[in-house]
Short mmCIF file of C-alpha atoms and ligand atoms in Angstrom, two decimals:
data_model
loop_
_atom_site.label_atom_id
_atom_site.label_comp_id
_atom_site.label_asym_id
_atom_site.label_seq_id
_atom_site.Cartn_x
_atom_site.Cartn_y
_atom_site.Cartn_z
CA UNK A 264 0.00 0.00 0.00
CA UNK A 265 1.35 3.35 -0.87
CA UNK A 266 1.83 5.25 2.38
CA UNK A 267 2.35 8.60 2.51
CA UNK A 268 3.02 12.23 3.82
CA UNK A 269 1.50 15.30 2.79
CA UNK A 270 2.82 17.58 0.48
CA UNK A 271 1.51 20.82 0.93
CA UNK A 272 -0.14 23.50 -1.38
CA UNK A 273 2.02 25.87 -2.42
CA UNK A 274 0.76 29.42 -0.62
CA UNK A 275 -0.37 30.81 -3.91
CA UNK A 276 -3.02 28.65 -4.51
CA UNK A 277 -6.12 30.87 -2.00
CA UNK A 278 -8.38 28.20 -0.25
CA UNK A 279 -10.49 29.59 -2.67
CA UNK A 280 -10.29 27.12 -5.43
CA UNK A 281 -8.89 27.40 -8.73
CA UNK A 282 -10.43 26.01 -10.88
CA UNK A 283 -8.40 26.75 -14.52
CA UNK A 284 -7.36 23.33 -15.55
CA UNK A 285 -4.00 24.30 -17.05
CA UNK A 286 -2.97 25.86 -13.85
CA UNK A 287 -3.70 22.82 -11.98
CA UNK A 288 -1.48 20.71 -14.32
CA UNK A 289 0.75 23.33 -13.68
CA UNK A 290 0.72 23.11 -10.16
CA UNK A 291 0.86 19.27 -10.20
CA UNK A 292 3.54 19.94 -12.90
CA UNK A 293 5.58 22.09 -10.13
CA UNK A 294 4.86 19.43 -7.21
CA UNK A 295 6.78 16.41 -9.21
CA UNK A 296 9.70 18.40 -10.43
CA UNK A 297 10.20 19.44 -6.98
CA UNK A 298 10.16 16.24 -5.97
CA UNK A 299 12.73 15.25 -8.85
CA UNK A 300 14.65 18.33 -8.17
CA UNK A 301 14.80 19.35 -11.93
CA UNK A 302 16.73 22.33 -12.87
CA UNK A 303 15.10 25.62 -13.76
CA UNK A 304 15.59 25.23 -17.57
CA UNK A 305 13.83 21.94 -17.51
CA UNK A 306 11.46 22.80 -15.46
CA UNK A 307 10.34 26.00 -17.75
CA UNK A 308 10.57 23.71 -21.00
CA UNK A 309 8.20 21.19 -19.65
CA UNK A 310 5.95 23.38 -17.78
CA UNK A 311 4.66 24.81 -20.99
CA UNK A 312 3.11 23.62 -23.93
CA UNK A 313 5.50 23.28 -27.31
CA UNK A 314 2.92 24.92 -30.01
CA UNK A 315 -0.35 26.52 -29.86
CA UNK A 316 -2.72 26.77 -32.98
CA UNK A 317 -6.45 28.94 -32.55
CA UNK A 318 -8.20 28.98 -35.75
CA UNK A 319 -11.45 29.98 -37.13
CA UNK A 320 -13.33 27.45 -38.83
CA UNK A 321 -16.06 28.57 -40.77
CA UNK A 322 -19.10 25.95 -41.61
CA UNK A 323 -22.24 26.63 -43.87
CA UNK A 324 -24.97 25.05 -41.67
CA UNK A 325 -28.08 23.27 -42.80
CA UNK A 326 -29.83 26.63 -42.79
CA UNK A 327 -27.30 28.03 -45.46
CA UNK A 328 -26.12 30.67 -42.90
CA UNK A 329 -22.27 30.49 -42.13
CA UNK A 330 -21.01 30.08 -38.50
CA UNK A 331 -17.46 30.67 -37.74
CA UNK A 332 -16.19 28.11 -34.97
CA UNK A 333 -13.24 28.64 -33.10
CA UNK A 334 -10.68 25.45 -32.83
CA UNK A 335 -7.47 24.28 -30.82
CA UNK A 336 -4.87 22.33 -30.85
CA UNK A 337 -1.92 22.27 -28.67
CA UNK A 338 1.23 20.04 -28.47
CA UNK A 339 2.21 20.17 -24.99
CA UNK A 340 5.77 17.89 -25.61
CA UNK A 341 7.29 15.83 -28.11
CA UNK A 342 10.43 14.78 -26.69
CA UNK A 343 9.68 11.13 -26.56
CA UNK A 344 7.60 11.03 -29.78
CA UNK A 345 4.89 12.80 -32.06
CA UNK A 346 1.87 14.18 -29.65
CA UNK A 347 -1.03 11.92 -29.50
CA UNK A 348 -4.63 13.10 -28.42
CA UNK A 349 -8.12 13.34 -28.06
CA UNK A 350 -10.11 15.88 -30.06
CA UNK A 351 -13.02 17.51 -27.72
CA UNK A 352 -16.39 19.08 -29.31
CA UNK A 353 -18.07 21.07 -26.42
CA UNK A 354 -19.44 24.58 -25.66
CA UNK A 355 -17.28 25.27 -22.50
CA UNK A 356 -14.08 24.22 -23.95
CA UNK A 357 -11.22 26.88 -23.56
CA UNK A 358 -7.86 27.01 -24.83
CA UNK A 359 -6.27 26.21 -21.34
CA UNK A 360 -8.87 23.26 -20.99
CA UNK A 361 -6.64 21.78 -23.85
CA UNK A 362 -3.51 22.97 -22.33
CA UNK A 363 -4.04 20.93 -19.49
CA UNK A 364 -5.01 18.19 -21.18
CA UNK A 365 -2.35 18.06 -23.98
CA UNK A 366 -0.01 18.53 -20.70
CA UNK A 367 -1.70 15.42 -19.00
CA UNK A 368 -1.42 13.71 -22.49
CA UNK A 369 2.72 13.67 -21.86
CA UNK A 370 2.37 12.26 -18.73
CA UNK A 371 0.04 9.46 -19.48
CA UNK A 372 2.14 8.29 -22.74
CA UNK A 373 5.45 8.58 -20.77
CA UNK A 374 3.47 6.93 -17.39
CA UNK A 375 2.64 3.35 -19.53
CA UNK A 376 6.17 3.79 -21.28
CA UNK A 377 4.71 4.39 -25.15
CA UNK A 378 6.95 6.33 -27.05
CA UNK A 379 4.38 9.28 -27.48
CA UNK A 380 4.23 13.09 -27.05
CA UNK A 381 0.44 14.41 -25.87
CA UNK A 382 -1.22 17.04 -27.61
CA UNK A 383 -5.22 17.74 -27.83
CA UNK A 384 -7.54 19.26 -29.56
CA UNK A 385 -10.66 21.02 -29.67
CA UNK A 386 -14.04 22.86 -31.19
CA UNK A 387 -15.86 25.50 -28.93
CA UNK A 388 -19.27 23.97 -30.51
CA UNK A 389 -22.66 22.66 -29.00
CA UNK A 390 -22.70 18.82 -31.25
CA UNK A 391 -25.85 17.96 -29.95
CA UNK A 392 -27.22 20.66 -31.68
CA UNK A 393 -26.32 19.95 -35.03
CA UNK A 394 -26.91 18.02 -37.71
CA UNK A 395 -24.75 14.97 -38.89
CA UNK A 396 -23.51 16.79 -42.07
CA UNK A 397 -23.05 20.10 -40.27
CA UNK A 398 -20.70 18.07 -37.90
CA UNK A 399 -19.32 16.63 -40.99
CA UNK A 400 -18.25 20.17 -42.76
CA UNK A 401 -16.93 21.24 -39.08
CA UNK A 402 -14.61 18.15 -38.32
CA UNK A 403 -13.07 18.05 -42.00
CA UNK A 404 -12.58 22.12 -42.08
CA UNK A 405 -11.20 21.93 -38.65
CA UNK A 406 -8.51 18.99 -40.25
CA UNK A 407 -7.97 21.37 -42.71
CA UNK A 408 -7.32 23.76 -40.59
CA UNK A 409 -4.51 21.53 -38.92
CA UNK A 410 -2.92 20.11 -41.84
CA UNK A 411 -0.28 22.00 -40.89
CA UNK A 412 0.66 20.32 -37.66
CA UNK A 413 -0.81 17.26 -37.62
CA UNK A 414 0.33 13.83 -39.29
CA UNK A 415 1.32 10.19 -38.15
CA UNK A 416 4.58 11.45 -37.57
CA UNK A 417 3.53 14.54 -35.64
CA UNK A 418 0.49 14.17 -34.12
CA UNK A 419 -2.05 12.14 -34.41
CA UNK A 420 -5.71 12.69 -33.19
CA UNK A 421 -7.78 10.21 -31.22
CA UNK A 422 -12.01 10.81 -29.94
CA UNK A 423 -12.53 12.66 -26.83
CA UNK A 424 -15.93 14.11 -25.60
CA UNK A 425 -18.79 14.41 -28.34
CA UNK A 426 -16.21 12.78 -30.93
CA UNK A 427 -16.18 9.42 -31.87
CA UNK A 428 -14.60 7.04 -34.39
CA UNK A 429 -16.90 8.42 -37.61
CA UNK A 430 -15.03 12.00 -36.68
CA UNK A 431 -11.68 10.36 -36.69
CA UNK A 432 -12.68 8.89 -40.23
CA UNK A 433 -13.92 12.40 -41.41
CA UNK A 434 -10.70 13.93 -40.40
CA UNK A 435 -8.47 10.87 -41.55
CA UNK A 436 -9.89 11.08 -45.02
CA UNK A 437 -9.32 15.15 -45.40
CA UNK A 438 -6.02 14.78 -44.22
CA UNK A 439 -5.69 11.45 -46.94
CA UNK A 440 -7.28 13.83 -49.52
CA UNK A 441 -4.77 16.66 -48.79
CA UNK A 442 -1.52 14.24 -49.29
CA UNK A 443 -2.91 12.48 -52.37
CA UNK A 444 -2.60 8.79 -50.15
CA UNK A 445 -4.01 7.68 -47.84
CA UNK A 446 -3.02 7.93 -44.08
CA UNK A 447 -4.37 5.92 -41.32
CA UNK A 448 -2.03 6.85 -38.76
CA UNK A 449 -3.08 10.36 -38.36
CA UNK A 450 -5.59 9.85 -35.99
CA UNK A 451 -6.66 6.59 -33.34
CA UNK A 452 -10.00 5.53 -32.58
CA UNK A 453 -10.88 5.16 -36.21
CA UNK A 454 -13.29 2.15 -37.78
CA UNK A 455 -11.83 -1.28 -38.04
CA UNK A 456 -12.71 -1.06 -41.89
CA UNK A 457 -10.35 1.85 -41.78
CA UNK A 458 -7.31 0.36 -39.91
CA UNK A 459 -8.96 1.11 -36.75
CA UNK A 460 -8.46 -1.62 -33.85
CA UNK A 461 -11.24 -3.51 -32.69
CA UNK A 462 -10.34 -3.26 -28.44
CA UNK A 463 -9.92 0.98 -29.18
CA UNK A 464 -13.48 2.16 -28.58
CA UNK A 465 -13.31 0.66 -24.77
CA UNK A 466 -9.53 0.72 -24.11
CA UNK A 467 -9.59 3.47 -22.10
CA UNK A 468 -12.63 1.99 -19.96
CA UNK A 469 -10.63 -1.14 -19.70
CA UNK A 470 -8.05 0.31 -18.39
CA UNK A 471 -9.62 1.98 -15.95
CA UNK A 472 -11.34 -1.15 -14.68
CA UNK A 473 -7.77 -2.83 -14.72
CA UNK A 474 -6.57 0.15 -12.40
CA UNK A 475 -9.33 -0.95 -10.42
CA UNK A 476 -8.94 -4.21 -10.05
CA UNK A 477 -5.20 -3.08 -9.21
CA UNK A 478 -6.66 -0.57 -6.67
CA UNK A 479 -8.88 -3.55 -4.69
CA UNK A 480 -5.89 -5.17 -4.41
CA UNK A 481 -4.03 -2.81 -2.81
CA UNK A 482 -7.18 -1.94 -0.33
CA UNK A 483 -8.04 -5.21 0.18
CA UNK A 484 -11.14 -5.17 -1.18
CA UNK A 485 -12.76 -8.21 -3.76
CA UNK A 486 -13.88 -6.13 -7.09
CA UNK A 487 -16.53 -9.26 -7.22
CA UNK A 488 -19.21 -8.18 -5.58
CA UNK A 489 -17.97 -4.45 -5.13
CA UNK A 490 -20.60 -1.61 -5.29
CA UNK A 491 -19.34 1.04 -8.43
CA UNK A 492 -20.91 4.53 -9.07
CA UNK A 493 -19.86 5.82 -12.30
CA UNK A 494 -20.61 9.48 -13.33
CA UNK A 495 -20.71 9.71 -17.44
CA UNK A 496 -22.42 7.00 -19.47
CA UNK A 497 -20.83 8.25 -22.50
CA UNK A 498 -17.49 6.03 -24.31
CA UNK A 499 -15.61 5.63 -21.62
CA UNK A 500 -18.30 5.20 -18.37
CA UNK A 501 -20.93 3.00 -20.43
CA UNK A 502 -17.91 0.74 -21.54
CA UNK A 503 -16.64 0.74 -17.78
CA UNK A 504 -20.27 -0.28 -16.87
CA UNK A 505 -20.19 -3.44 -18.42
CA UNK A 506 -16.70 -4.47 -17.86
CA UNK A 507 -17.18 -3.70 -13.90
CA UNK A 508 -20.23 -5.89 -14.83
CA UNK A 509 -18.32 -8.75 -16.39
CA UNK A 510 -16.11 -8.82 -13.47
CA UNK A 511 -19.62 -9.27 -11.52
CA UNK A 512 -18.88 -5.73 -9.49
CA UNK A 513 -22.59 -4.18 -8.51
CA UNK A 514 -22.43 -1.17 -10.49
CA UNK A 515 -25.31 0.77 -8.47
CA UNK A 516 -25.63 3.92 -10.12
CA UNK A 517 -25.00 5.34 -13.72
CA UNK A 518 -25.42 9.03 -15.10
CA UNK A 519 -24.95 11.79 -17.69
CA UNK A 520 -25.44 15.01 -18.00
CA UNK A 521 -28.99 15.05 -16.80
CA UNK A 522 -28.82 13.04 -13.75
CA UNK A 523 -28.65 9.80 -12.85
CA UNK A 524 -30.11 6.53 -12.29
CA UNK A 525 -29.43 4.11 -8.67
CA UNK A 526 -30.47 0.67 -7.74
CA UNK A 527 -28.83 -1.07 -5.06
CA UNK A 528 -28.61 -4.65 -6.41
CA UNK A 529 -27.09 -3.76 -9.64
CA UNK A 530 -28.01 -2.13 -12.73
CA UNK A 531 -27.76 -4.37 -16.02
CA UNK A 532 -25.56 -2.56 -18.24
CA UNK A 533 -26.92 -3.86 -21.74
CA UNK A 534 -30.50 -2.75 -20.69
CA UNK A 535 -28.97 0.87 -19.54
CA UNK A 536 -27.36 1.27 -22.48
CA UNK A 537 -30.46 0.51 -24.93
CA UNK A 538 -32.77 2.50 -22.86
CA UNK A 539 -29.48 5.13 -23.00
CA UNK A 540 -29.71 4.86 -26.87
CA UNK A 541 -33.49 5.12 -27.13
CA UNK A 542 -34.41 8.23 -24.92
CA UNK A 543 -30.95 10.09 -24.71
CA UNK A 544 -30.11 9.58 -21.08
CA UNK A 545 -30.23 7.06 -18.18
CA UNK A 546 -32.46 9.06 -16.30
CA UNK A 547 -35.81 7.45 -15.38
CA UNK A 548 -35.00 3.70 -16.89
CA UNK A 549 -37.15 1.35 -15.49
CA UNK A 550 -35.94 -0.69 -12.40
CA UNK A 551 -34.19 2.38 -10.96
CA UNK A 552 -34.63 5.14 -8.78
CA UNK A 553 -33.27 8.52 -9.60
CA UNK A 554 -30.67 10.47 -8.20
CA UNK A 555 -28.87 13.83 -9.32
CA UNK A 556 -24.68 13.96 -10.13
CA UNK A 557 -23.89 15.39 -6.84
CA UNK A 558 -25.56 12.64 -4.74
CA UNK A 559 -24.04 9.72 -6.85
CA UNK A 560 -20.48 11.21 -6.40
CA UNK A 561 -21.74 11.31 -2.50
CA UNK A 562 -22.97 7.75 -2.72
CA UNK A 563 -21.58 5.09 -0.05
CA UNK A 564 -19.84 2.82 -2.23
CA UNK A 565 -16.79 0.47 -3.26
CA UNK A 566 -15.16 2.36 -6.16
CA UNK A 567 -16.17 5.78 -7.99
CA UNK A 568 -15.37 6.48 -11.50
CA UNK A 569 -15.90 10.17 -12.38
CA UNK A 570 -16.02 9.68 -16.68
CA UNK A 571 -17.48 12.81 -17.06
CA UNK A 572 -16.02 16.11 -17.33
CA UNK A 573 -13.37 17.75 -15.47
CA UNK A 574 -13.52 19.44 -11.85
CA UNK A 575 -16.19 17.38 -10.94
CA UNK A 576 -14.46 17.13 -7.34
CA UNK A 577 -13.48 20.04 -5.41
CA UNK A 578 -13.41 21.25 -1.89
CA UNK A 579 -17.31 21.73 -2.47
CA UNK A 580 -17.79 17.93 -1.88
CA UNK A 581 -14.13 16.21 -1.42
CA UNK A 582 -15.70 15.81 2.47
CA UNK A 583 -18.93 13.99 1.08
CA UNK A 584 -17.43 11.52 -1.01
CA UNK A 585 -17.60 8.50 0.33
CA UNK A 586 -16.18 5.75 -1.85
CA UNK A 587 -13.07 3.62 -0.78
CA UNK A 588 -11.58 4.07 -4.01
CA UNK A 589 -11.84 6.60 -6.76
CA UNK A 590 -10.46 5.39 -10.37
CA UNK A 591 -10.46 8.75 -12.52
CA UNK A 592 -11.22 7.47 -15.85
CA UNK A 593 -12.40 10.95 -16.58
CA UNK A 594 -9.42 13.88 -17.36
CA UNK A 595 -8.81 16.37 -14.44
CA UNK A 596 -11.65 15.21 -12.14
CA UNK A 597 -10.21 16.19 -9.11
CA UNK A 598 -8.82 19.45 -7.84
CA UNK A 599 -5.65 19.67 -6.20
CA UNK A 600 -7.47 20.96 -2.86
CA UNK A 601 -9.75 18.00 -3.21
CA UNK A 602 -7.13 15.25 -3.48
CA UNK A 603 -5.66 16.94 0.05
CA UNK A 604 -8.76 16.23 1.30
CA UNK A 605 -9.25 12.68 0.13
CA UNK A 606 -6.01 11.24 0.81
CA UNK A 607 -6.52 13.06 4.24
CA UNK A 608 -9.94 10.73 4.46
CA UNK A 609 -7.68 7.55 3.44
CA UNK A 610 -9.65 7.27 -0.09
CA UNK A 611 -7.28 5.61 -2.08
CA UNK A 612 -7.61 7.74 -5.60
CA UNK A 613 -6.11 6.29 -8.74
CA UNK A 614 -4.85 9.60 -10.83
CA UNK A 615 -6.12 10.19 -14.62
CA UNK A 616 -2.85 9.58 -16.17
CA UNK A 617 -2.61 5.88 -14.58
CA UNK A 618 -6.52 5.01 -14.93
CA UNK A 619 -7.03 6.91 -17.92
CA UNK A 620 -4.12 5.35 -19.91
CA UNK A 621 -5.61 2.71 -21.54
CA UNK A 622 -6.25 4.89 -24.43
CA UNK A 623 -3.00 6.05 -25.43
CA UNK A 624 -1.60 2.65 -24.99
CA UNK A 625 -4.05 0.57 -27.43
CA UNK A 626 -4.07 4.19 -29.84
CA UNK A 627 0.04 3.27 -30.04
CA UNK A 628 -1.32 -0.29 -30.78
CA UNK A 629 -3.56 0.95 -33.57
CA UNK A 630 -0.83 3.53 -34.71
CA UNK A 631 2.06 0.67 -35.16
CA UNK A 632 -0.16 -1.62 -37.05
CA UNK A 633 -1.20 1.68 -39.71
CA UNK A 634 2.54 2.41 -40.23
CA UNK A 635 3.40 -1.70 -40.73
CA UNK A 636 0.39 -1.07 -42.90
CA UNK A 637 -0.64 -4.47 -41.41
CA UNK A 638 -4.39 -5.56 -42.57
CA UNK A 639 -3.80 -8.61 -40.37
CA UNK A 640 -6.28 -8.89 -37.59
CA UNK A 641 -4.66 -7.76 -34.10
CA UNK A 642 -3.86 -10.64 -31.53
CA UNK A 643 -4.36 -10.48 -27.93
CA UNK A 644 -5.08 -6.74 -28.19
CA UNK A 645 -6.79 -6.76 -24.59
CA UNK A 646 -4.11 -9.01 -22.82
CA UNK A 647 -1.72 -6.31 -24.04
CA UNK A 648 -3.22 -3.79 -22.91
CA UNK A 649 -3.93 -5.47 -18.78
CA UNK A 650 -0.10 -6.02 -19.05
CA UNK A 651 0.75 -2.44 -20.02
CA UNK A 652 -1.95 -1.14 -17.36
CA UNK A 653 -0.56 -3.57 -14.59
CA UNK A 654 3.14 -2.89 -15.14
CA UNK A 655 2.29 1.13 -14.62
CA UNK A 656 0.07 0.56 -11.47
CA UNK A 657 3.08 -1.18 -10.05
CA UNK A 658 5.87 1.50 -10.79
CA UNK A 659 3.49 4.01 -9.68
CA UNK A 660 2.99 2.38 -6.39
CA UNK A 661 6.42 1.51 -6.51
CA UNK A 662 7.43 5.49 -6.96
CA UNK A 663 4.67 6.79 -4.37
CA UNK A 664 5.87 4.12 -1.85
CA UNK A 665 9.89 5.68 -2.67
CA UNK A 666 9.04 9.20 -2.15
CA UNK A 667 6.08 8.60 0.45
CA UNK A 668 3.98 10.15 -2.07
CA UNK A 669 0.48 9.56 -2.63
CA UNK A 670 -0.77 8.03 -6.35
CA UNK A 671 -1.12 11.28 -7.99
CA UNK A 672 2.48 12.44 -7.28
CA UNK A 673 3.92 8.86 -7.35
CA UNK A 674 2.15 8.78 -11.29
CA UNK A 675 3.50 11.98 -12.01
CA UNK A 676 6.94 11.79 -10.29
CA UNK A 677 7.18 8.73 -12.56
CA UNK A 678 6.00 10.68 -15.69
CA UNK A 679 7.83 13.76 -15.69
CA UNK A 680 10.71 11.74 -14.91
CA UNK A 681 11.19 10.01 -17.80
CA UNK A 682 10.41 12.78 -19.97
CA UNK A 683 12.84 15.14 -18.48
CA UNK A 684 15.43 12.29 -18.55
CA UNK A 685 14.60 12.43 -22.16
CA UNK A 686 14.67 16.12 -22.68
CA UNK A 687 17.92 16.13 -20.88
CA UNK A 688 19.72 13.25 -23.15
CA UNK A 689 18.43 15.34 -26.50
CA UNK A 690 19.80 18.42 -24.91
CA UNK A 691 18.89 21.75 -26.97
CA UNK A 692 18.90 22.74 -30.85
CA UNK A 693 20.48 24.37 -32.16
P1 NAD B 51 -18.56 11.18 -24.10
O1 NAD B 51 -18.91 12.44 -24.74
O2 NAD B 51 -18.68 9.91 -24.86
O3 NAD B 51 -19.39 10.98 -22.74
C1 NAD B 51 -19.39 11.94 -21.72
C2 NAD B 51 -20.47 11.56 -20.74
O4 NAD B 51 -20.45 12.49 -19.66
C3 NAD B 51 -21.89 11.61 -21.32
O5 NAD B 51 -22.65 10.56 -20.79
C4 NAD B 51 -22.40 12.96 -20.81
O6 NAD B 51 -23.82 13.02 -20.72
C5 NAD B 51 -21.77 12.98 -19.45
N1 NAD B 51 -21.72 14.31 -18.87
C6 NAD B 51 -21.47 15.49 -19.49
N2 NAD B 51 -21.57 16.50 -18.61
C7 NAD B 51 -21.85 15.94 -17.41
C8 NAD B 51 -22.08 16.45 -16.12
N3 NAD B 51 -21.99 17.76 -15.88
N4 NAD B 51 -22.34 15.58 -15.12
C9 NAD B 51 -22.41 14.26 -15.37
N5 NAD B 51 -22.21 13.71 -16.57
C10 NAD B 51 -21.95 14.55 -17.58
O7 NAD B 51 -17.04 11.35 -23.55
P2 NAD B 51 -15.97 10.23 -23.23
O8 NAD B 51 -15.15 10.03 -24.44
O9 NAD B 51 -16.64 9.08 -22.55
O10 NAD B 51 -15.04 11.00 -22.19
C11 NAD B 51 -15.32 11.04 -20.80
C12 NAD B 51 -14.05 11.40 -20.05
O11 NAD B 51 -13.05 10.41 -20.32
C13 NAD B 51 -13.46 12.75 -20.45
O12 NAD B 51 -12.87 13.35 -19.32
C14 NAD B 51 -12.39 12.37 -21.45
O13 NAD B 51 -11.39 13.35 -21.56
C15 NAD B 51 -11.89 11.08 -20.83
N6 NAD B 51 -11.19 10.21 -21.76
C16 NAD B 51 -11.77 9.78 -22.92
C17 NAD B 51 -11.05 8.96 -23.78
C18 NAD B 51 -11.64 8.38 -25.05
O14 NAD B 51 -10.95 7.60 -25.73
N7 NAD B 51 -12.87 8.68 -25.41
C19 NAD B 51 -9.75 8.63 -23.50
C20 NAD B 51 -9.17 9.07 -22.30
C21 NAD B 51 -9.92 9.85 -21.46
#
């Protein structure tokens, strides 16, 4: 078990929160290479992202009107290889939203060893609003609009929130149309007729439910039988639903956006998902009682998984939760004032870059199989994966236990690590 002292806040962050998502990778950012002792230069190359791109991407809508969207992407590092990340459609997304998740993108490639940078990506848009074809125009302008930083050996895009693997085709084919061949390894997540790996859609879930399974372990706890609470029934938390499910855990309450849904003895995750895909939410299926976000992240159980969005805990409710373990599938769930507070309650919380690795891992999969330009199907795609996800558990544990660190400094102790080590041996150019 990975015991451990408190490192304090740094005095600049006021008690009351904050709540900017890039400053809080920062701040984790500054809490590992002060445990590592990095020099200044280092630590100002790696605190900040490599390359920042806005640009406007303007879409004729259904209605013939034009709308101009506004789109990101960043490249936080690429010291150990070409970024790799997600590519988020919401309204709330801001630019330091995908700072600090292009910066957690380095850590979590570096964390389970792949030989990736992390970058991220983004369109301030509202998807459920618009039409198929309107989402269409928008993802292949907004590849357009990247062309010129993106590419298999750059960086290569993978689904995040609202995106899914028919974006990933739509940008993979304008970025195959704009190079005259085409070019599966610009972007992960894609569909299996297009080079795209059959485990990808629920690696990242199955990692997280590996990390779990890792977690029990280390808390003593059987995962068979355990009550889970997951908050997001979207790719990641519906996928987690049934895996927790195949391990016969008692996943007792679900939710999205619009609240949630609790029963006690289990909910069946096939039936959640079709009522899921026939109203638009788990709220009110049948068999279940309802409760709202804030009470299921409150809920006595086993094991949380926040799959939602980020800055879902906070000093607001850190004190409520009351969960054993909390496996962050989501990005950024936790503040850093809440994770004081948790490890202070002995909740055992399994960081984002360890739980939420699974995705980069199976995406490197995917990637190596484009460039082999292998047609071949994958072997043992899963098994790969549980051994990747295992082997970083341990050396995270392993790291907290060596610096009497809790998880979330032990992962990104680890991380930062072995990307400064590599930063280091490239030294500078010119
Ligand atoms: P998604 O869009 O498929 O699903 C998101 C889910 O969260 C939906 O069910 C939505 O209704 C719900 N949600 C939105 N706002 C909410 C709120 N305020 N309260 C409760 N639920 C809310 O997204 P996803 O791909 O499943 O991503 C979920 C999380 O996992 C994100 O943090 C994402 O960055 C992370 N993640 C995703 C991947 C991936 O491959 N898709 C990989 C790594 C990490």
């Amino acid at each position: 078990m990975a015991t451990v002292t408190r490192a304090p806040l740094p005095a600049r962050i006021s008690p009351r929160e904050d709540l900017n998502p890039f400053h809080i990778a920062q701040l984790q950012f500054d809490m590992a290479a002060e445990f590592l002792k990095l020099d200044a230069a280092l630590r100002s190359l790696l605190r900040a992202p490599r390359r920042v791109l806005e640009v406007a991407i303007p879409v004729e809508m259904d209605n013939s009107q034009t709308k101009v969207f506004t789109g990101y992407r960043v490249q936080h590092n690429v010291v150990r290889g070409p970024a790799k990340g997600g590519t988020r459609y919401h309204l709330n997304l801001t630019l330091d939203e995908v700072k600090a998740l292009a910066t957690w993108m380095t850590w979590k490639a570096a964390l389970v060893d792949i030989p990736f940078g992390g970058g991220m990506g983004g369109v301030i848009c509202d998807p459920k609003r618009m039409s198929k074809a309107e989402l269409e125009r928008l993802s292949r302008r907004y590849a357009y609009e990247m062309l010129p930083v993106i590419g298999p050996e750059t960086d290569i895009l993978a689904p995040d929130i609202n995106t899914d693997s028919q974006t990933m085709a739509w940008i993979m084919d304008t970025y195959s149309m704009a190079h005259g061949h085409l070019s599966p390894g610009v972007v992960s997540g894609k569909p299996v007729a297009l080079g795209g790996s059959a485990g990808q859609r629920e690696a990242t879930a199955r990692g997280a439910v590996v990390a779990a399974e890792e977690a029990c372990k280390q808390k003593r706890i059987s995962l068979r039988g355990a009550s889970v609470a997951i908050q997001g029934f979207g790719s990641v938390g519906s996928v987690a639903c049934r895996l927790f499910a195949e391990r016969k855990a008692r996943v007792v309450a679900i939710s999205d956006s619009r609240g949630g849904a609790y029963n006690s003895r289990g909910i069946d995750p096939l039936r959640a998902q079709r009522y899921k895909d026939r109203t638009g939410t788990v709220v009110g299926m049948p068999g279940t009682s309802r409760l709202t976000n804030d009470e299921l992240l409150a809920l006595k159980c086993d094991i949380l998984v926040p799959a939602a969005l980020g800055n879902a805990l906070t000093l607001a409710n850190a004190d409520q939760i009351k969960a054993r373990i909390l496996v962050e599938a989501a990005n950024g769930p936790t503040t850093p004032h809440a994770d004081e507070v948790l490890h202070r309650r002995g909740i055992l919380l399994v960081p984002d870059i360890l739980a939420g690795a699974g995705g980069v891992a199976a995406g490197y999969f995917e990637w190596v199989r484009n460039l082999d330009g292998s047609s071949s199907p994958e072997k043992d795609a899963a098994a790969r994966l549980e051994t990747v996800m295992r082997r970083a558990f341990a050396e995270v544990v392993a790291t907290a236990q060596k610096h009497h660190a809790h998880l979330r400094q032990g992962a990104q102790i680890l991380a930062v690590g072995r990307v400064a080590e590599a930063a280091a041996a490239r030294g500078l150019f010119p």
